[in-house]
Amino acid sequence: IGIDAYWPLADWREGRTHADYLAGYRSTHDLAYLKSNVQGGEGFDWYYATPAHRDAQIRTPITDGAGKPWIYRYKDIKSWWTNQHFNRPLGVESGTATAWVPQSKPFWFMEIGCPAVDKGANQPNVFVDPKSFENALPYYSRGVRDDLMQRRFLQAFRDAFDWTKPGYVTGLNPVSTINSQRMVDLDHIHVYCWDARPYPAFPYETEIWGDGVNWAFGHWLNGRLSGAPLDEIVSRILRDYGFADYVAKKLTGMVPGYVIDRVMSARDALQPLELAYFFDSVESDGKIAFRHRGADGTAVTYASDDLVETRAGDPLITLTRGQETELPASAKLRFISAEDDYQQAVAEARRLTGASGRVAQADLPIVLDDALAGAMAETWLFETWAARERAAFALPPSSLALEPGDVVSVTSGGRARALRVTDVAEHGVREIEARSIDADVYDRVAVPGRTPTPRPPIQIGSPSLAFLDLPLIAAGTAPESGFVAAVQVPWPGSVAVYSSPSINI
């Protein structure tokens, strides 16, 4: 049986706060979360009756009033597979079952896929194609390219039915009592789409293929499968260096390629990734933990009375604000271009106002596309300005759980400040150093990329030339005029022919 397997696995509504957004963002990239939603969600036992209900998360149960609601559940394939089928002419169930024999043959998923766009799993069947009247973004998508969303969706879809994978839910892919076959045949889960057109000629040869502009947000696997999730890259580096006690599962993002070209420490190997993907490495519970800055929201809120006075007359909190001339007016990232034959490229972000003339520069041994590199440069520049305030204060020993990387809210002088803890010292009290943080700067923005200019093919050999002694074509042509014919496969586009008074051609 072939079915069109578009499943909205991770229906999720973007919240109003940044913390809610990041929580949902992580959940739609979390493999366990996606796998758990294979069993339920919209289309299984509930649906949204109207767009307003979708916005408000008002879920209406799917029922038929006759005790067989599964006939209207397009995701409840297990009930469809295990039950007899009865037609309902004019809404009245027939007393005779159809020829379908329950559990008689497995499901083949003929076309599963997910667009490479944020929140793609909310509506994996839609296509981003501005030239089509069916053009649409998934529910609540901001239109930002997200290769990890596609990767996690496909991985969750397959692993959920694979009884050999960790976390498999017993009974999700049962064995037939008739032929001992599983309900879902893992060898016939077909993904849309692997294009026969070779990457990178497609999608970047837009003069040849008009749908190349759709690739960035599309369902294509070409040009994406070679990348790896950030958490897997970090984990592999640590394992190669002999580290076993670490937690990297909170990291999100895709790394198209990463180069370690010389002997270096694990810290040096991770630093370019920390800069590009804005995460910190801290020691927590005896392990090295990796966390995106600001991703976990505010850990603790402190009022002035919660701070400790270390010396009589000293202020409870000291704030130092960096001068504007000390901060960069632009940020430049040099990277390896994934779109231009792995040549070095530069992405730059600039502030349009301000007195500063400084430039922040970094070399990243990371393979990136222009849009992703541009977004990183934007975030890096505005993170520097958002962190221009340094804070120092003391907390009682009861705040032992606070760690570097945590975000706290401290109220001083009637104003609440969000601060990211950078250092913690123990001297009877906990001496905290922190920097200001604006978690919204890490919310990746859509930066338009540059369409690379296709390189001409490398020509091997010389063209074959023939001098043609033909009648003059136009009146007034010089009597000694001649014509030259040239041929070469593949044709280079043009051939230059030179004449000389001293050399015969």
JSON list of N, CA and C in Angstrom, two decimals, residues 16 285 333 345 386 428 443 460 474:
[
{"chain": "A", "resi": 16, "resn": "ARG", "atom": "N", "xyz": [5.29, 34.35, 22.45]},
{"chain": "A", "resi": 16, "resn": "ARG", "atom": "CA", "xyz": [5.50, 35.79, 22.37]},
{"chain": "A", "resi": 16, "resn": "ARG", "atom": "C", "xyz": [6.85, 36.21, 22.96]},
{"chain": "A", "resi": 285, "resn": "ASP", "atom": "N", "xyz": [28.17, 19.75, 36.85]},
{"chain": "A", "resi": 285, "resn": "ASP", "atom": "CA", "xyz": [27.97, 18.40, 37.40]},
{"chain": "A", "resi": 285, "resn": "ASP", "atom": "C", "xyz": [29.07, 17.43, 36.98]},
{"chain": "A", "resi": 333, "resn": "LEU", "atom": "N", "xyz": [33.72, 38.31, 8.86]},
{"chain": "A", "resi": 333, "resn": "LEU", "atom": "CA", "xyz": [34.02, 36.89, 9.04]},
{"chain": "A", "resi": 333, "resn": "LEU", "atom": "C", "xyz": [34.56, 36.34, 7.72]},
{"chain": "A", "resi": 345, "resn": "ALA", "atom": "N", "xyz": [35.82, 33.45, 1.37]},
{"chain": "A", "resi": 345, "resn": "ALA", "atom": "CA", "xyz": [34.86, 34.53, 1.17]},
{"chain": "A", "resi": 345, "resn": "ALA", "atom": "C", "xyz": [34.75, 35.33, 2.46]},
{"chain": "A", "resi": 386, "resn": "ALA", "atom": "N", "xyz": [25.52, 44.50, 22.59]},
{"chain": "A", "resi": 386, "resn": "ALA", "atom": "CA", "xyz": [24.60, 44.14, 23.67]},
{"chain": "A", "resi": 386, "resn": "ALA", "atom": "C", "xyz": [25.34, 43.79, 24.95]},
{"chain": "A", "resi": 428, "resn": "GLY", "atom": "N", "xyz": [33.87, 32.76, 50.54]},
{"chain": "A", "resi": 428, "resn": "GLY", "atom": "CA", "xyz": [32.84, 32.85, 51.57]},
{"chain": "A", "resi": 428, "resn": "GLY", "atom": "C", "xyz": [31.51, 33.23, 50.97]},
{"chain": "A", "resi": 443, "resn": "ASP", "atom": "N", "xyz": [18.55, 35.41, 17.84]},
{"chain": "A", "resi": 443, "resn": "ASP", "atom": "CA", "xyz": [17.45, 34.95, 17.00]},
{"chain": "A", "resi": 443, "resn": "ASP", "atom": "C", "xyz": [17.84, 35.22, 15.55]},
{"chain": "A", "resi": 460, "resn": "ILE", "atom": "N", "xyz": [40.20, 21.80, -22.36]},
{"chain": "A", "resi": 460, "resn": "ILE", "atom": "CA", "xyz": [41.37, 20.98, -22.58]},
{"chain": "A", "resi": 460, "resn": "ILE", "atom": "C", "xyz": [41.59, 20.87, -24.08]},
{"chain": "A", "resi": 474, "resn": "ALA", "atom": "N", "xyz": [29.45, 40.63, -48.71]},
{"chain": "A", "resi": 474, "resn": "ALA", "atom": "CA", "xyz": [28.85, 41.96, -48.81]},
{"chain": "A", "resi": 474, "resn": "ALA", "atom": "C", "xyz": [29.68, 42.82, -49.74]}
]
